[in-house]
């Protein structure tokens, strides 16, 4: 006999935390026994879609003795006191197992159904840690369980743990059915966790128009398929206007559209850069099994799980052999050696795998983010990440060895250490890398000059190639006439050092090459300016060592360059050590870059009386951030906020290019920046660098100056203009249109 429950407000007040077992025990104790409780979506609305989904394998009706034998094994996690299980049982589905971590509700449900529904099972169990064998169930029917675990602000840890368990206990070909309100944080987890190897569909649960709920329930169905296969999501939501809350449905439709774009990119055959989580979810198949010849690039590490991010390559040895020394190994490649054939090419990487004698090798590439970080710290950071990539049964395997190619720097000569209030500690040094080609006359090895910022763990801010200065060689020859042998030797040594100069036809940063290649988007305008003798106004925010503006001046004589640098000491070091110089074509302004753009916009308005300028302009943002708390390494956050973006658009008037060097470890921060750019600019392109985390974004307010219809012809035009070699063709193949 049902007891009379206390007022609803008193009962609901016990559920401050939906993930607390104690709170749920209190909730069900206060509600009393013998009474069903539905948070949303009651049986009359669920009956048709559920029976259509489950089929008639077990739904022969009550009284049919054979019905139970053919019925699917159904698991109902977080069953609570819902009547859903009994309704399915009465519809002929006998083999139903209900679990809940509240002993109070399980005891009540057992009393209510033990006689009338004797084949139905009840277990006290935490759904994030279920005591069932792998592949135990044909169907998992979740009605609000995931929603309860995913309280806003609680994070995804419990939700992810539960979904991992659900996948484990579901048979191949089985169905995970999630009845949910599809809030953005819940739907986001479902979409990403079931991206690889699952056939996914979604529909709204019908409600009578006169009884429309303020909260719409959705039925998301995931069918367990073959690992690694990516399929777009089937949506029936656009047919639901008559019976569902379309405000919620439209938000879901937008999320599905974005997810399907991601899925199409994975299934198109493009070698998309995966995350460690993608690999764990089965993007390249079962990680526990070594698949001979399997190779995949991916990003190792996330802000929430590791100190640093790493570009990595997973390689499973091409041939199975008994001579493997290690079941799994890690090979660390320092930044200085990342471009060597042995590590940069696929063929070279297979040589490393063979030499390492490992069944699986994870090659990890260090870059500027890891400069001056102790190797012990990097290994400690990598160890738990690599564990997730270990084949076989990790508990039975030997420890994973770390191998390394060496730090890559053979010789280091610190020229100056300086500290400013704006940038902090900076170091200028000359280095010789191991295995550097010696093709500079009598110089046996290439030497590079680097400007390093200490605030970002020793970030190599700029790198320039040193070459012999022929004018200084004449001075060296005169020194040879010195009479004293010892004096002659001293002068020769001094002359050898002084005879080096910066090669301004060399770009040490690949993202700078990408910026040059991206100018293909406005190649016709650059060509026209060159032919007419006019100059293209180009503003570069961020000087660094001055290598990029110096290259730009020599490479494209048709551009007028104004560089803005906040720190006077940076400008001083650029002039003193990196050969930076100004002239009529290249000027430098000391000050705030944002204010400079604002002042330029105001000056343009005054000069043109508010009318639009007909001249193409280029604005490049190449500034690193001193505050990494926002998730942005480059540029500082105020350069991608709406006020500055609108000023940048005004500066460009009716056309031109707004170029940002974007560096962020967070995919959500990157998406935020892209979203803001899309809202302000009509056209947006991206050039993602394979060997680094830099992404160069090209935005334009209109297509007035853009060569977007024939990019091959635009590349040819740009190549005709360039005075220094740049591999534009290779770069432009990676150019993607975002808007």
XYZ file of C-alpha atoms in Angstrom:
739
model
C 0.000 0.000 0.000
C 1.451 3.359 -1.058
C 2.353 5.877 1.631
C 1.524 9.554 1.422
C 4.708 11.461 0.532
C 5.710 14.798 2.105
C 5.370 18.019 0.076
C 7.304 18.071 -3.218
C 9.471 21.009 -2.127
C 10.729 19.061 0.897
C 11.506 16.005 -1.194
C 13.310 17.847 -3.994
C 15.301 19.775 -1.404
C 17.203 16.580 -0.591
C 18.740 16.500 -4.079
C 21.301 19.252 -3.863
C 23.804 16.924 -5.525
C 22.396 14.488 -8.093
C 25.543 12.338 -7.896
C 25.236 11.660 -4.138
C 24.049 8.195 -3.059
C 23.018 9.528 0.343
C 20.872 12.253 -1.229
C 19.025 9.740 -3.385
C 18.439 7.419 -0.426
C 16.865 10.356 1.441
C 14.829 11.291 -1.634
C 13.321 7.836 -2.074
C 12.817 7.373 1.690
C 10.838 10.606 1.865
C 8.768 9.665 -1.183
C 7.693 6.446 0.452
C 7.068 3.086 -1.178
C 4.819 1.738 -3.871
C 4.793 4.863 -6.009
C 6.430 5.474 -9.389
C 8.247 8.717 -10.154
C 9.086 10.037 -13.643
C 11.354 13.013 -14.154
C 10.274 13.326 -17.782
C 8.937 11.349 -20.767
C 6.204 9.011 -19.518
C 5.238 5.675 -21.051
C 2.409 6.840 -23.373
C 4.920 9.039 -25.201
C 7.732 6.495 -25.103
C 5.805 3.371 -26.068
C 5.756 3.777 -29.851
C 9.393 4.844 -30.431
C 10.786 2.287 -27.952
C 8.826 -0.672 -29.290
C 9.717 0.341 -32.850
C 13.370 0.421 -31.843
C 13.393 -2.830 -29.849
C 11.331 -4.736 -32.385
C 9.197 -7.787 -31.630
C 11.957 -10.168 -30.588
C 10.597 -10.266 -27.059
C 7.318 -8.426 -27.352
C 4.964 -11.342 -27.854
C 2.749 -10.156 -25.003
C 1.983 -11.394 -21.524
C 1.123 -15.017 -21.139
C 3.327 -16.193 -24.015
C 5.714 -18.630 -22.415
C 8.146 -18.377 -25.297
C 8.414 -14.623 -25.244
C 11.154 -14.417 -22.634
C 13.465 -16.870 -24.403
C 13.795 -14.670 -27.492
C 13.855 -11.324 -25.714
C 16.979 -9.182 -25.746
C 19.008 -8.665 -22.591
C 18.126 -5.129 -21.471
C 19.986 -3.087 -18.857
C 18.263 -0.106 -17.220
C 20.919 1.882 -15.292
C 19.855 4.430 -12.636
C 16.370 2.898 -12.773
C 15.037 4.786 -9.743
C 11.314 4.239 -9.179
C 10.374 4.752 -12.825
C 7.629 2.571 -14.280
C 9.539 2.209 -17.566
C 10.906 -1.284 -16.821
C 7.532 -2.700 -15.766
C 5.892 -1.262 -18.901
C 8.508 -2.944 -21.095
C 8.109 -6.173 -19.133
C 4.367 -6.112 -19.639
C 4.982 -5.497 -23.351
C 6.800 -8.840 -23.510
C 10.441 -7.950 -22.758
C 11.233 -10.243 -19.825
C 15.009 -10.168 -19.590
C 15.457 -6.784 -17.939
C 18.154 -5.975 -15.378
C 17.657 -2.814 -13.342
C 20.489 -1.195 -11.386
C 20.605 1.771 -9.020
C 23.061 2.738 -6.319
C 20.234 3.566 -3.876
C 19.491 0.549 -1.675
C 16.263 2.224 -0.609
C 14.754 2.323 -4.090
C 16.029 -1.130 -5.119
C 14.458 -2.691 -2.000
C 11.168 -0.928 -2.761
C 11.158 -2.018 -6.415
C 11.917 -5.625 -5.464
C 8.921 -5.670 -3.089
C 6.667 -4.212 -5.773
C 7.637 -6.536 -8.632
C 9.051 -9.783 -7.183
C 5.785 -11.719 -7.664
C 4.083 -9.996 -10.582
C 7.247 -9.732 -12.658
C 9.405 -12.546 -11.357
C 11.874 -12.673 -14.276
C 12.932 -9.052 -13.892
C 16.181 -8.529 -11.954
C 17.237 -5.773 -9.553
C 20.782 -4.957 -8.409
C 22.294 -2.366 -6.080
C 25.149 -1.123 -8.220
C 27.038 2.032 -9.184
C 26.528 2.501 -12.930
C 30.009 4.046 -13.239
C 31.521 0.780 -11.961
C 29.291 -2.125 -12.992
C 29.957 -5.735 -12.038
C 28.941 -7.258 -15.380
C 31.082 -9.116 -17.874
C 32.013 -7.472 -21.171
C 29.297 -7.738 -23.802
C 26.502 -8.773 -21.416
C 23.613 -6.766 -22.866
C 21.846 -6.235 -26.182
C 20.253 -2.959 -25.097
C 21.078 -0.328 -22.493
C 18.127 1.941 -21.786
C 19.129 5.130 -19.960
C 16.297 7.426 -18.894
C 17.849 10.473 -17.251
C 20.819 8.603 -15.763
C 23.461 10.440 -17.780
C 21.685 13.757 -17.212
C 21.869 13.205 -13.437
C 25.625 12.575 -13.581
C 26.231 15.648 -15.737
C 25.182 18.499 -13.502
C 26.453 21.818 -14.921
C 29.720 22.644 -13.238
C 30.400 19.042 -12.186
C 32.537 18.314 -15.239
C 32.534 15.241 -17.449
C 34.503 12.795 -15.287
C 31.559 10.756 -13.959
C 29.680 10.937 -17.259
C 32.709 9.688 -19.181
C 33.314 6.896 -16.664
C 29.698 5.752 -16.982
C 29.737 5.806 -20.790
C 32.952 3.757 -20.799
C 31.181 1.135 -18.666
C 28.096 1.205 -20.884
C 30.231 0.596 -23.982
C 32.039 -2.242 -22.242
C 28.970 -4.211 -21.167
C 27.133 -3.706 -24.493
C 27.382 -6.433 -27.125
C 28.645 -5.734 -30.637
C 25.626 -4.579 -32.609
C 23.876 -3.638 -29.361
C 21.990 -0.402 -28.803
C 22.629 2.263 -26.212
C 19.398 4.265 -25.893
C 19.677 7.561 -24.026
C 16.528 9.478 -23.075
C 17.834 12.940 -22.289
C 17.046 16.639 -22.212
C 20.105 17.017 -24.493
C 21.535 20.029 -22.692
C 24.634 21.281 -24.468
C 27.159 19.799 -22.016
C 25.411 16.397 -22.074
C 24.947 16.305 -25.837
C 28.539 17.417 -26.357
C 29.797 14.440 -24.374
C 27.541 11.986 -26.231
C 28.589 13.290 -29.638
C 32.302 13.055 -28.927
C 32.251 9.774 -26.986
C 30.290 7.945 -29.687
C 32.050 9.496 -32.690
C 34.040 6.458 -33.789
C 32.506 3.062 -34.456
C 28.901 3.921 -33.603
C 25.825 4.435 -35.778
C 24.015 7.331 -34.116
C 20.510 8.770 -34.517
C 18.356 11.246 -32.609
C 14.690 12.103 -32.458
C 12.374 14.131 -30.243
C 9.845 12.305 -28.080
C 6.315 13.170 -29.142
C 4.174 15.143 -26.734
C 0.601 16.220 -27.301
C 0.442 19.891 -28.321
C -1.843 20.616 -25.369
C 0.652 19.001 -22.977
C 3.938 20.286 -24.343
C 6.562 20.241 -21.611
C 8.848 23.170 -20.995
C 11.643 20.583 -21.245
C 11.788 18.500 -24.402
C 12.968 14.895 -24.153
C 15.118 13.432 -26.919
C 15.925 9.821 -27.708
C 19.531 9.361 -28.796
C 20.356 5.881 -30.104
C 23.927 4.588 -30.539
C 24.450 1.213 -32.241
C 27.799 -0.437 -31.524
C 29.616 -1.080 -34.782
C 33.129 -1.544 -36.117
C 35.930 0.397 -34.430
C 37.298 3.295 -36.465
C 34.258 3.696 -38.731
C 32.819 7.231 -38.676
C 29.228 7.846 -39.761
C 27.181 11.036 -39.816
C 24.311 11.315 -37.346
C 20.782 10.636 -38.558
C 18.416 13.329 -37.309
C 14.621 13.364 -37.344
C 14.391 16.666 -35.501
C 13.505 18.806 -38.505
C 10.221 16.886 -38.708
C 9.283 17.555 -35.085
C 7.860 21.099 -35.076
C 4.287 19.983 -34.451
C 4.944 18.156 -31.226
C 8.196 19.313 -29.628
C 9.874 22.325 -28.085
C 11.626 23.712 -31.158
C 13.781 26.139 -29.188
C 15.551 23.155 -27.635
C 15.383 21.203 -30.879
C 17.017 23.994 -32.889
C 19.948 24.098 -30.455
C 20.351 20.344 -30.902
C 20.100 20.652 -34.695
C 22.927 23.201 -34.709
C 25.094 20.949 -32.539
C 24.446 17.969 -34.832
C 25.333 20.053 -37.874
C 28.681 21.017 -36.376
C 29.349 17.431 -35.302
C 28.540 16.077 -38.766
C 31.062 18.490 -40.275
C 33.686 17.013 -37.957
C 32.625 13.462 -38.808
C 32.689 14.135 -42.540
C 36.239 15.460 -42.239
C 37.291 12.233 -40.479
C 35.576 9.983 -43.021
C 36.791 11.933 -46.077
C 40.176 10.245 -46.014
C 41.990 13.415 -44.916
C 44.651 12.646 -42.315
C 42.913 14.709 -39.610
C 44.927 15.382 -36.480
C 43.429 13.240 -33.721
C 43.643 13.614 -29.962
C 44.612 10.934 -27.454
C 40.940 10.711 -26.502
C 40.022 10.085 -30.149
C 42.433 7.145 -30.188
C 40.992 5.820 -26.922
C 37.519 6.010 -28.463
C 38.601 3.759 -31.337
C 39.412 6.272 -34.089
C 42.123 3.972 -35.470
C 40.822 0.670 -34.136
C 41.538 -1.276 -30.963
C 44.595 0.155 -29.194
C 45.048 -3.027 -27.182
C 45.979 -4.864 -30.364
C 49.177 -4.232 -32.343
C 48.154 -3.835 -35.994
C 51.249 -4.318 -38.216
C 52.020 -1.187 -40.238
C 49.528 1.070 -38.430
C 50.738 4.679 -38.246
C 48.857 7.762 -37.079
C 49.730 11.314 -36.071
C 47.896 12.714 -33.056
C 48.083 15.250 -30.245
C 49.153 13.813 -26.912
C 47.977 15.590 -23.778
C 45.190 17.953 -22.759
C 45.200 20.998 -20.444
C 43.138 19.030 -17.908
C 45.307 15.906 -17.916
C 48.914 16.980 -18.499
C 51.346 19.840 -18.083
C 52.081 20.072 -21.794
C 50.775 19.077 -25.205
C 52.887 17.096 -27.657
C 52.736 16.243 -31.319
C 53.124 12.469 -31.545
C 53.044 9.578 -33.980
C 51.894 6.059 -33.078
C 53.669 3.348 -35.059
C 52.971 -0.403 -34.870
C 55.897 -2.403 -36.246
C 55.310 -3.560 -39.820
C 56.191 -7.163 -39.118
C 55.469 -9.345 -36.119
C 58.676 -10.843 -34.838
C 59.964 -12.671 -31.778
C 62.960 -10.320 -31.609
C 60.986 -7.424 -30.086
C 62.758 -6.196 -26.968
C 59.847 -3.972 -25.907
C 56.097 -4.339 -26.309
C 55.843 -0.534 -26.259
C 58.409 2.269 -26.265
C 58.628 6.056 -26.372
C 61.083 7.900 -28.614
C 61.516 11.623 -27.852
C 62.621 13.910 -30.686
C 63.936 17.381 -29.710
C 62.792 20.413 -31.708
C 66.215 20.902 -33.252
C 66.077 17.492 -34.929
C 62.398 17.309 -35.826
C 63.034 18.233 -39.477
C 65.673 15.560 -40.058
C 64.691 12.900 -42.580
C 64.927 10.162 -39.951
C 62.192 11.753 -37.849
C 60.199 13.947 -40.262
C 59.581 11.381 -43.016
C 57.388 8.310 -42.760
C 60.126 6.121 -44.195
C 62.630 7.429 -41.654
C 60.213 6.831 -38.786
C 59.852 3.171 -39.761
C 63.663 2.900 -39.585
C 63.510 4.206 -36.017
C 60.813 1.645 -35.139
C 62.974 -1.161 -36.486
C 66.042 0.066 -34.591
C 64.082 0.474 -31.358
C 62.948 -3.173 -31.510
C 59.512 -2.228 -30.155
C 56.183 -3.756 -31.184
C 54.668 -0.283 -30.769
C 56.621 2.957 -30.756
C 55.181 6.330 -29.785
C 57.363 9.054 -31.286
C 56.991 12.333 -29.372
C 58.146 15.624 -30.908
C 59.264 18.447 -28.632
C 58.915 22.069 -29.736
C 59.348 25.581 -28.368
C 56.810 24.921 -25.593
C 59.185 22.397 -24.046
C 62.406 24.440 -24.277
C 64.442 24.466 -21.054
C 62.100 21.976 -19.373
C 63.970 19.241 -17.525
C 63.678 15.895 -19.288
C 62.648 14.211 -16.035
C 59.591 16.503 -15.888
C 58.684 15.729 -19.504
C 58.998 11.989 -18.923
C 56.880 12.222 -15.781
C 54.256 14.171 -17.751
C 54.272 11.647 -20.599
C 54.208 8.432 -18.548
C 50.469 8.288 -17.689
C 49.556 9.390 -21.228
C 51.619 6.620 -22.794
C 50.021 4.066 -20.470
C 46.734 4.688 -22.283
C 48.422 3.712 -25.561
C 50.020 0.526 -24.294
C 48.946 -2.643 -26.148
C 47.973 -5.896 -24.459
C 47.362 -6.094 -20.728
C 49.471 -3.317 -19.151
C 49.475 -5.009 -15.742
C 51.370 -7.962 -17.185
C 53.839 -6.001 -19.304
C 57.297 -4.630 -18.510
C 57.857 -0.891 -17.868
C 57.809 1.340 -20.953
C 61.306 2.594 -21.877
C 62.044 6.173 -22.931
C 64.519 6.654 -25.765
C 65.792 9.974 -27.114
C 67.564 11.395 -30.136
C 69.633 13.834 -28.053
C 68.941 17.517 -27.283
C 70.093 18.541 -30.758
C 72.230 21.497 -29.662
C 75.875 20.711 -30.212
C 77.294 24.118 -29.333
C 75.821 27.114 -27.491
C 77.278 30.600 -27.077
C 75.203 33.041 -24.997
C 75.703 36.576 -26.339
C 73.515 38.489 -23.901
C 70.991 38.011 -21.131
C 68.635 40.913 -20.530
C 65.514 41.615 -18.505
C 62.759 44.141 -19.144
C 59.676 45.026 -17.103
C 57.449 44.243 -20.094
C 58.819 40.973 -21.496
C 60.876 39.682 -18.593
C 64.056 37.663 -19.062
C 65.433 37.325 -22.598
C 68.461 35.485 -23.943
C 70.307 35.961 -27.234
C 72.458 32.966 -28.135
C 74.259 31.389 -31.066
C 73.784 27.645 -31.454
C 75.048 24.883 -33.694
C 72.688 21.946 -34.058
C 73.827 18.361 -34.321
C 73.971 17.046 -37.896
C 73.543 20.572 -39.347
C 74.657 20.724 -42.981
C 77.929 22.499 -43.590
C 77.372 24.315 -46.860
C 78.688 27.781 -46.054
C 82.152 27.832 -47.516
C 84.777 27.374 -44.864
C 82.157 27.278 -42.118
C 81.944 23.567 -41.190
C 78.425 23.765 -39.733
C 75.393 26.024 -39.870
C 75.011 28.395 -36.959
C 71.759 29.967 -35.811
C 71.070 32.989 -33.636
C 68.099 32.715 -31.298
C 66.090 35.147 -29.216
C 64.494 33.327 -26.290
C 61.777 34.535 -23.917
C 62.054 33.122 -20.413
C 58.416 33.830 -19.488
C 57.162 30.934 -21.603
C 59.481 28.201 -20.345
C 62.370 29.341 -22.520
C 60.307 29.994 -25.644
C 62.462 30.348 -28.777
C 60.807 33.547 -29.980
C 62.929 34.022 -33.118
C 65.607 32.085 -34.933
C 67.867 33.380 -37.694
C 70.517 31.757 -39.876
C 74.054 33.152 -39.611
C 76.125 33.343 -42.801
C 79.568 34.681 -43.650
C 79.705 38.369 -44.550
C 81.950 38.837 -47.640
C 82.762 42.434 -46.629
C 84.099 41.239 -43.302
C 86.222 38.653 -45.138
C 88.185 41.517 -46.722
C 88.986 42.794 -43.250
C 90.124 39.304 -42.253
C 92.540 39.205 -45.206
C 94.147 42.468 -44.069
C 94.545 41.063 -40.583
C 96.690 38.277 -42.023
C 99.434 40.796 -42.714
C 100.065 41.197 -39.012
C 103.710 40.453 -38.233
C 103.297 38.615 -34.954
C 102.027 35.072 -35.305
C 100.111 35.171 -32.019
C 98.539 38.503 -32.913
C 97.689 37.123 -36.349
C 95.879 34.182 -34.795
C 93.932 36.372 -32.374
C 92.809 38.640 -35.194
C 91.804 35.685 -37.371
C 89.715 34.269 -34.548
C 88.094 37.619 -33.864
C 87.538 38.197 -37.557
C 85.900 34.802 -37.975
C 83.308 35.690 -35.321
C 82.710 39.189 -36.598
C 82.407 38.041 -40.194
C 79.017 36.457 -39.524
C 75.779 38.244 -40.355
C 72.067 37.414 -40.367
C 70.699 35.892 -43.575
C 67.490 37.878 -44.063
C 66.441 35.677 -46.958
C 65.913 32.819 -44.471
C 62.786 32.287 -42.358
C 63.404 30.203 -39.257
C 59.729 29.881 -38.348
C 57.489 27.802 -40.593
C 54.431 29.815 -39.606
C 56.116 32.924 -41.074
C 56.449 31.042 -44.360
C 52.754 30.222 -44.077
C 51.916 33.915 -43.665
C 53.831 34.671 -46.866
C 52.101 31.796 -48.695
C 48.703 33.005 -47.492
C 49.292 36.260 -49.357
C 48.252 34.229 -52.390
C 44.742 35.221 -51.321
C 45.526 38.800 -52.440
C 48.161 38.032 -55.090
C 46.375 39.948 -57.861
C 46.301 43.125 -55.793
C 49.961 42.724 -54.861
C 50.813 42.157 -58.519
C 48.852 45.223 -59.607
C 50.562 47.367 -56.968
C 53.971 46.140 -58.071
C 53.197 46.866 -61.736
C 51.975 50.393 -60.973
C 54.774 51.228 -58.563
C 52.370 51.633 -55.666
C 53.001 50.296 -52.170
C 50.704 48.014 -50.185
C 50.292 49.246 -46.616
C 51.276 46.424 -44.242
C 51.160 46.648 -40.459
C 52.878 44.012 -38.320
C 52.085 43.986 -34.598
C 55.023 42.345 -32.838
C 58.688 42.773 -33.803
C 60.477 39.941 -32.066
C 63.980 39.772 -33.500
C 62.765 41.531 -36.645
C 63.382 38.508 -38.859
C 59.902 38.450 -40.400
C 59.622 42.157 -41.351
C 63.190 42.116 -42.703
C 62.361 39.066 -44.834
C 59.111 40.673 -45.974
C 60.906 43.859 -47.024
C 63.433 41.976 -49.125
C 60.979 39.411 -50.453
C 58.150 41.772 -51.484
C 59.475 45.211 -52.440
C 55.911 46.376 -53.191
C 54.906 46.491 -49.508
C 55.305 49.394 -47.084
C 55.800 47.944 -43.608
C 55.072 49.508 -40.234
C 56.021 47.368 -37.252
C 54.643 48.038 -33.778
C 56.588 46.781 -30.756
C 55.607 47.350 -27.136
C 59.003 46.635 -25.544
C 61.897 49.003 -26.399
C 64.429 46.418 -25.205
C 63.144 43.885 -27.762
C 63.680 46.483 -30.515
C 67.169 47.205 -29.173
C 68.142 43.512 -29.232
C 66.726 43.138 -32.747
C 68.962 45.958 -34.004
C 72.028 44.909 -32.007
C 72.086 41.195 -32.783
C 69.735 40.435 -35.667
C 70.591 43.119 -38.226
C 67.201 44.795 -37.986
C 67.202 48.199 -39.666
C 64.625 50.755 -40.753
C 64.288 52.778 -43.947
C 61.568 54.371 -46.063
C 59.974 50.971 -46.692
C 60.248 49.621 -43.130
C 59.483 51.662 -40.044
C 59.117 50.688 -36.394
C 56.846 52.288 -33.782
C 57.302 51.707 -30.067
C 53.969 51.454 -28.316
C 50.753 49.529 -27.862
C 49.597 47.688 -30.987
C 45.889 48.048 -30.277
C 46.183 51.805 -29.773
C 48.236 52.058 -32.962
C 45.438 50.395 -34.953
C 42.820 52.616 -33.304
C 44.866 55.738 -34.135
C 45.384 54.539 -37.718
C 41.632 54.065 -38.152
C 40.965 57.565 -36.806
C 43.641 59.048 -39.072
C 42.176 57.258 -42.107
C 38.710 58.627 -41.327
C 40.073 62.157 -41.016
C 42.058 61.903 -44.254
C 39.160 60.462 -46.258
C 36.303 62.368 -44.545
C 34.742 59.057 -43.585
C 34.703 57.607 -47.103
C 36.063 54.110 -47.726
C 39.656 53.684 -48.835
C 40.303 52.068 -52.196
C 43.745 50.766 -51.207
C 44.326 47.214 -50.065
C 45.825 46.863 -46.578
C 47.375 43.971 -44.678
C 47.397 43.658 -40.874
C 49.482 40.907 -39.228
C 49.181 40.031 -35.511
C 52.330 38.180 -34.430
C 52.479 38.715 -30.662
C 52.919 36.180 -27.879
C 50.982 36.453 -24.630
C 52.493 36.998 -21.206
C 49.279 35.712 -19.589
C 48.581 32.077 -20.458
C 45.596 31.776 -18.104
C 43.190 32.464 -20.982
C 44.428 29.412 -22.881
C 46.043 31.568 -25.578
C 49.796 31.521 -26.136
C 49.477 33.788 -29.190
C 48.094 36.402 -29.458
C 47.084 38.083 -26.171
C 43.351 37.766 -25.591
C 42.526 41.442 -26.220
C 43.675 41.028 -29.830
C 40.817 38.570 -30.476
C 38.091 40.387 -28.583
C 35.270 42.061 -30.469
C 36.355 45.725 -30.014
C 39.761 45.144 -31.607
C 38.400 42.860 -34.329
C 35.967 45.585 -35.396
C 38.801 48.137 -35.436
C 40.866 45.753 -37.581
C 37.939 45.486 -39.970
C 37.697 49.287 -40.144
C 41.419 49.537 -40.879
C 41.042 47.207 -43.835
C 38.104 49.281 -45.109
C 36.536 47.279 -47.916
C 39.181 44.607 -48.354
C 42.628 43.286 -47.592
C 43.826 40.663 -45.124
C 43.770 40.436 -41.345
C 46.307 37.736 -40.386
C 46.660 36.173 -36.929
C 49.288 33.743 -35.725
C 47.144 31.646 -33.368
C 48.626 29.315 -30.763
C 46.335 27.628 -28.249
C 46.382 24.291 -26.477
C 42.639 24.438 -25.956
C 40.329 23.406 -28.798
C 37.473 25.316 -27.145
C 39.550 28.517 -27.030
C 40.482 28.025 -30.670
C 36.818 27.575 -31.596
C 35.978 30.710 -29.625
C 38.523 32.747 -31.596
C 37.284 31.332 -34.906
C 33.683 32.044 -33.936
C 34.491 35.670 -33.124
C 36.316 36.127 -36.419
C 33.397 34.628 -38.327
C 31.023 37.069 -36.656
C 33.080 40.090 -37.760
C 34.633 39.069 -41.085
C 32.881 37.795 -44.164
C 35.701 35.485 -45.244
C 37.966 33.315 -43.079
C 40.720 30.877 -44.026
C 43.027 28.702 -41.950
C 46.474 27.295 -42.578
C 47.316 24.671 -39.953
C 50.977 23.779 -39.601
C 51.650 20.066 -39.367
C 54.920 20.284 -37.491
C 53.858 22.795 -34.860
C 50.851 24.048 -32.918
C 50.683 27.323 -34.819
C 47.639 28.015 -36.954
C 47.588 31.040 -39.242
C 44.163 32.605 -39.768
C 43.399 34.887 -42.719
C 40.275 37.058 -42.467
C 38.812 39.619 -44.845
C 35.749 41.871 -44.623
C 34.859 41.266 -48.277
C 35.989 39.397 -51.372
C 36.930 42.630 -53.118
C 40.659 41.896 -53.204
C 40.528 38.116 -52.723
C 41.697 35.603 -55.325
C 39.379 32.830 -54.184
C 38.158 31.474 -57.512
C 41.488 30.386 -58.987
C 43.973 29.821 -56.213
C 46.477 28.061 -58.509
C 46.750 31.167 -60.683
C 47.081 33.274 -57.525
C 49.958 31.094 -56.303
C 51.716 31.557 -59.641
C 51.301 35.348 -59.399
C 52.705 35.411 -55.877
C 55.685 33.279 -56.875
C 56.465 35.756 -59.655
C 56.581 38.567 -57.074
C 58.684 36.835 -54.394
C 62.409 37.624 -54.383
C 63.248 34.868 -51.902
C 62.270 31.185 -52.176
C 59.103 30.140 -50.304
C 57.367 26.800 -50.831
C 53.997 28.409 -51.511
C 52.559 25.378 -53.338
C 53.067 23.038 -50.376
C 51.699 25.537 -47.871
C 48.629 26.468 -49.877
C 47.542 22.817 -50.118
C 46.829 23.028 -46.378
C 44.699 26.166 -46.712
C 41.126 25.566 -45.542
C 38.135 27.823 -45.957
C 36.305 28.288 -42.640
C 33.804 30.869 -43.878
